[in-house]
Coordinates of C-alpha atoms in Angstrom, one line a residue:
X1103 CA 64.1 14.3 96.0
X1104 CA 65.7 17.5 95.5
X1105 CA 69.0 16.6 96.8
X1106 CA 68.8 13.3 94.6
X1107 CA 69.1 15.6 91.2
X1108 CA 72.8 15.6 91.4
X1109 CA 73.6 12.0 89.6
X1110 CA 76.7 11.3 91.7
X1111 CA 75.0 11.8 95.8
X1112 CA 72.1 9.6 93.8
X1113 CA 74.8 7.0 93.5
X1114 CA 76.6 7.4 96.5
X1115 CA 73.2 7.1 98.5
X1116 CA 72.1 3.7 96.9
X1117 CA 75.1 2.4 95.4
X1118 CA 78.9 3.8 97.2
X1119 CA 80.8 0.8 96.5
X1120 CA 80.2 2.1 92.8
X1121 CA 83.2 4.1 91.3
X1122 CA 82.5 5.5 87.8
X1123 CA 86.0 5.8 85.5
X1124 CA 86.4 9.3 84.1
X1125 CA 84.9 8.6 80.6
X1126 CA 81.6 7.3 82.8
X1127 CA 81.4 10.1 84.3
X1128 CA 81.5 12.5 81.5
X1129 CA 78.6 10.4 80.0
X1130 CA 76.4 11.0 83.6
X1131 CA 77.6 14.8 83.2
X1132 CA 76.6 15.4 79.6
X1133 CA 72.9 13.7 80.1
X1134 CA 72.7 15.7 82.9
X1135 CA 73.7 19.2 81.3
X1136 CA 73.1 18.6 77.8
X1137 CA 69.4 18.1 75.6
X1138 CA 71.5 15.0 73.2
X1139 CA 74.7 13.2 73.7
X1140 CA 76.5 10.9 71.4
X1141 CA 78.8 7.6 73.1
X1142 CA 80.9 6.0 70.2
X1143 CA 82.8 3.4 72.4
X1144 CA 84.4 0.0 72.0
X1145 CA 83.4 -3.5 73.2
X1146 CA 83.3 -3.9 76.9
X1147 CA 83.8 -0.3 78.3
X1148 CA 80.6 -0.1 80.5
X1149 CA 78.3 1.9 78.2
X1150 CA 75.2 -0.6 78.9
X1151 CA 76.2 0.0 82.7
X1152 CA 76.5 3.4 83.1
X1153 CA 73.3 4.2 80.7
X1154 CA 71.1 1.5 83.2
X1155 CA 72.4 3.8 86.4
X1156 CA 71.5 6.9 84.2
X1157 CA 67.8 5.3 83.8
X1158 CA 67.5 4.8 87.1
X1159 CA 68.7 8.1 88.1
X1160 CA 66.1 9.8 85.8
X1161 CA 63.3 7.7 86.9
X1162 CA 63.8 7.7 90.8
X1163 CA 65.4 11.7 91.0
X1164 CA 62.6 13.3 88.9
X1165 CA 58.8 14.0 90.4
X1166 CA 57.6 13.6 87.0
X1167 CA 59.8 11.1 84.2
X1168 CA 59.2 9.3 81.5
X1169 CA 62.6 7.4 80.2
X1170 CA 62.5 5.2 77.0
X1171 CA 64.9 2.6 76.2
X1172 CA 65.1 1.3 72.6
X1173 CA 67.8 -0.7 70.2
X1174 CA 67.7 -2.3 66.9
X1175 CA 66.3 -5.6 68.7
X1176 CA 64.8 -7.2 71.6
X1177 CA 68.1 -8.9 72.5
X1178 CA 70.5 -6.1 73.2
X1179 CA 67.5 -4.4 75.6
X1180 CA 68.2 -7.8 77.3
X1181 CA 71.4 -6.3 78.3
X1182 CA 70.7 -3.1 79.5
X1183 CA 67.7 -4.7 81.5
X1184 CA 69.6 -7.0 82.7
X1185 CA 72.5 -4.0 84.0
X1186 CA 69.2 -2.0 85.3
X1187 CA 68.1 -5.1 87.5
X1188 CA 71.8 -5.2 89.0
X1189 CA 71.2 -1.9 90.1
X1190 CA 68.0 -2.4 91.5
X1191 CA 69.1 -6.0 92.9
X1192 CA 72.3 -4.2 94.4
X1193 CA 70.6 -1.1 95.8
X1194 CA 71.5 0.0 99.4
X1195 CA 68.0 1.0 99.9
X1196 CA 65.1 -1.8 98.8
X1197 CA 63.8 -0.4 95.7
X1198 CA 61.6 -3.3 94.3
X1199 CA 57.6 -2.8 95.6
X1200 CA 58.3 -6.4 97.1
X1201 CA 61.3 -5.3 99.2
X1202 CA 59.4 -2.1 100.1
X1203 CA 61.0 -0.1 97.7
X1204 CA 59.2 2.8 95.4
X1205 CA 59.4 0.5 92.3
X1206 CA 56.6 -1.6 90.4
X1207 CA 59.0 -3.7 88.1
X1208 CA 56.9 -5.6 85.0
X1209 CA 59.2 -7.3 82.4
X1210 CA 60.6 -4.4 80.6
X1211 CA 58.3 -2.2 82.3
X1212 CA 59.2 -0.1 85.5
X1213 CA 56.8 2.4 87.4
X1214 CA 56.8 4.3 90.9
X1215 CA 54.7 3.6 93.4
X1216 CA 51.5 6.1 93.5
X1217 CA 52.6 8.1 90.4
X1218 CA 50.3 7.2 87.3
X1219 CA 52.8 9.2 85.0
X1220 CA 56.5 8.5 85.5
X1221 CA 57.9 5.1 84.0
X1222 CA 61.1 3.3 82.7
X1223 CA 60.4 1.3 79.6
X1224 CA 61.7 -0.6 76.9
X1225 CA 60.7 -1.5 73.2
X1226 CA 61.7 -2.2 70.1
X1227 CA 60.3 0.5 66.7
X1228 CA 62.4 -0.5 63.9
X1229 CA 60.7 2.6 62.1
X1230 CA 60.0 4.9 64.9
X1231 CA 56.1 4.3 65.0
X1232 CA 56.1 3.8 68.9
X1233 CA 58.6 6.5 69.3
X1234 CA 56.4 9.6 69.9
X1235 CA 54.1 11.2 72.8
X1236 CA 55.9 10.3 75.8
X1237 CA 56.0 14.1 77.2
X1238 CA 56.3 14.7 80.6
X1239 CA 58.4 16.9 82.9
X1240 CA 61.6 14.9 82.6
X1241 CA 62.2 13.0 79.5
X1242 CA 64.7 10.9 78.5
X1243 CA 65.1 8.2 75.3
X1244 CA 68.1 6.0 75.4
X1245 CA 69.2 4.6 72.2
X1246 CA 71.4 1.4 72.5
X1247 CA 73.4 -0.3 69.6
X1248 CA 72.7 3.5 67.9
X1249 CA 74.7 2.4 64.6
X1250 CA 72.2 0.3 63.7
X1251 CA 68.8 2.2 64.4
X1252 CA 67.1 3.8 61.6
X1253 CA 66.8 7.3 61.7
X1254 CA 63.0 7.5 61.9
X1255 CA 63.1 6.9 65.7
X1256 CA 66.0 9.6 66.4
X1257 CA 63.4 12.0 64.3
X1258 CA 60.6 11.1 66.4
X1259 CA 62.1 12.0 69.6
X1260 CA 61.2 16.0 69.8
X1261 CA 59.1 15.0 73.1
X1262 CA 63.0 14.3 74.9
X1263 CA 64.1 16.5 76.6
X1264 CA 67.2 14.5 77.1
X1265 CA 68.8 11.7 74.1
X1266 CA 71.6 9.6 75.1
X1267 CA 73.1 7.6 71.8
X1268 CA 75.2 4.9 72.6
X1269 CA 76.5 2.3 70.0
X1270 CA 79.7 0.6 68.6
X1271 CA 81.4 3.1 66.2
X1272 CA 80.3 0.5 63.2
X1273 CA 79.4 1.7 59.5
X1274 CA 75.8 2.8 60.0
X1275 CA 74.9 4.5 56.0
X1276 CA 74.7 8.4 57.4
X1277 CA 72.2 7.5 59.7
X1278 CA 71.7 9.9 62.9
X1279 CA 74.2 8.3 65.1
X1280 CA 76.9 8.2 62.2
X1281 CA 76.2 12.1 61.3
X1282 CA 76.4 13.0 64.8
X1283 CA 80.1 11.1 65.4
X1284 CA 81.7 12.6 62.6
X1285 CA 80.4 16.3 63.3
X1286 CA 82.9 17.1 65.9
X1287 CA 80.3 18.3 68.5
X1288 CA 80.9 18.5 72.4
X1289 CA 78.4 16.5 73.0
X1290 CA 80.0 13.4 71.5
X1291 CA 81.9 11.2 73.9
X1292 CA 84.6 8.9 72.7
X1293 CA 85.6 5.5 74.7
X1294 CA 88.6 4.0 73.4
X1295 CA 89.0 0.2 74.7
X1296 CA 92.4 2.3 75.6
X1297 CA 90.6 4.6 78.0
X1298 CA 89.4 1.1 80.0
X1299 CA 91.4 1.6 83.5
X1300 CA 92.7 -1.5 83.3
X1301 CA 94.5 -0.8 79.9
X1302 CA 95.3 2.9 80.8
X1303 CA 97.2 1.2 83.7
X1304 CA 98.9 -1.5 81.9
X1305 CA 100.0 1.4 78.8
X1306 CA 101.3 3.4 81.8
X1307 CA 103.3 1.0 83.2
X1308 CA 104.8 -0.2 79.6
X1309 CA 105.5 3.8 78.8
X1310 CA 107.3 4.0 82.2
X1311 CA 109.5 0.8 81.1
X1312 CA 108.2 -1.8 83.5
X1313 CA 106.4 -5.1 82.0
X1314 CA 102.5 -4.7 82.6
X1315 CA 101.0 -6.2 85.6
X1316 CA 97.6 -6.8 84.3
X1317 CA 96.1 -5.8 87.4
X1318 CA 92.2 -5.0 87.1
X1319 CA 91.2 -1.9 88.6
X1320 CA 87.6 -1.7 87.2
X1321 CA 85.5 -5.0 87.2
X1322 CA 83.6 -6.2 83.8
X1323 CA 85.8 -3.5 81.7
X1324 CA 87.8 -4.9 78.9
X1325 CA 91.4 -6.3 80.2
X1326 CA 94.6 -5.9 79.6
X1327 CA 95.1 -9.3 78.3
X1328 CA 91.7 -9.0 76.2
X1329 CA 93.1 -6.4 74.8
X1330 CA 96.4 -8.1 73.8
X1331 CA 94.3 -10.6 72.7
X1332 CA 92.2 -8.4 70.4
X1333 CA 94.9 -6.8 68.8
X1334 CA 96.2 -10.5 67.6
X1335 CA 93.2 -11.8 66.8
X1336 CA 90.9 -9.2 65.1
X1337 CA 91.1 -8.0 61.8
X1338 CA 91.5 -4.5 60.6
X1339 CA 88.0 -3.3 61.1
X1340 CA 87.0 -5.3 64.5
X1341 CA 90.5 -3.1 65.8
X1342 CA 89.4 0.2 64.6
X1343 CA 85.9 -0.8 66.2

């Protein structure tokens, strides 16, 4: 279990067809290194996946872990559910109980086998209320769609020892998320939908004066063509999103 602390032999063990882009990785870095960090990022740059791997990670690598996922509603812990149970689906190693695996999955509701402490779970607080006590030896709350979450559940949180904020950059009244963004910490990561591989590639090749192949280097990452598309098709606001 020692060994399984570092994020990236975790991934290689379980999942080495997995390749993280750079801006990924600096997410998986700064959880591991840093109490809070902040992900502003565009549509469709693999902030749900990476933050499910990071879950996992923390559950499985820690002896004693308590992770919390939470988002404005029920739906968008769908996704990041749903990107969790890909991993555990696509793990090299069973990791469901029913496969033989070290992993008691229930719903939105994830323990290890023999260990009455550790879990992975998800809910909903729109106020915070269900925020607090969740202390153990590793601790980690992930807040998804963070621009929309009131501030009462960032400010009932003191029990994590690790916060990862992830959220489209969209007006959000001063809240947490919003304060964080615009304070010019380290600990905030920005994903362009530029800084997608597959449109780094394709701005590369236009620089260099040759007409862009569109070729997809990362899988489920917004596309070059999406991203033509976007920049016809959305207004002023949807863009800077």
């Amino acid at each position: 279990q020692r060994s399984l602390a570092d994020p990236f032999r975790f991934s290689g063990l379980l999942w080495p067809d997995v390749h993280f882009y750079d801006r990924q990785i600096e997410i998986i870095e700064s959880v591991r290194d840093n109490r809070e960090t902040f992900v502003p990022a565009a549509h469709q740059v693999g902030k749900d996946y990476v933050a499910a791997f990071i879950c996992l990670w923390a559950l499985l690598a820690h002896r004693e872990a308590r992770i919390i996922t939470t988002s404005i509603k029920d739906d968008h812990l769908r996704v990041l559910f749903g990107e969790i149970g890909r991993f555990i689906q696509s793990s090299k190693k069973p990791l469901s109980v029913e496969q033989g695996g070290p992993l008691i999955i229930n719903h939105r509701d994830i323990r290890k086998v023999g260990d009455p402490i550790s879990y992975l779970r998800g809910m909903v607080s729109a106020t915070g209320e269900g925020m607090a006590g969740h202390h153990a030896e590793y601790s980690l709350l992930v807040i998804d769609e963070s621009s929309g979450v009131h501030d009462e559940v960032y400010k009932r949180s003191t029990w994590a020892k690790h916060v990862l904020a992830i959220g489209n950059p969209y007006p959000a009244g001063g809240n947490f998320f919003e304060r964080a963004v615009k304070s010019g910490q380290d600990n905030v990561i920005r994903i362009a939908a530029a800084d997608s591989p597959n449109v780094k590639l394709a701005l590369e090749q236009q620089a260099a004066g040759h007409e862009p192949t569109g070729e997809i280097i990362t899988p489920g990452i917004v596309t070059w063509q999406e991203y033509q598309e976007r920049l016809k098709t959305w207004d002023a606001v949807q863009v800077c999103v």
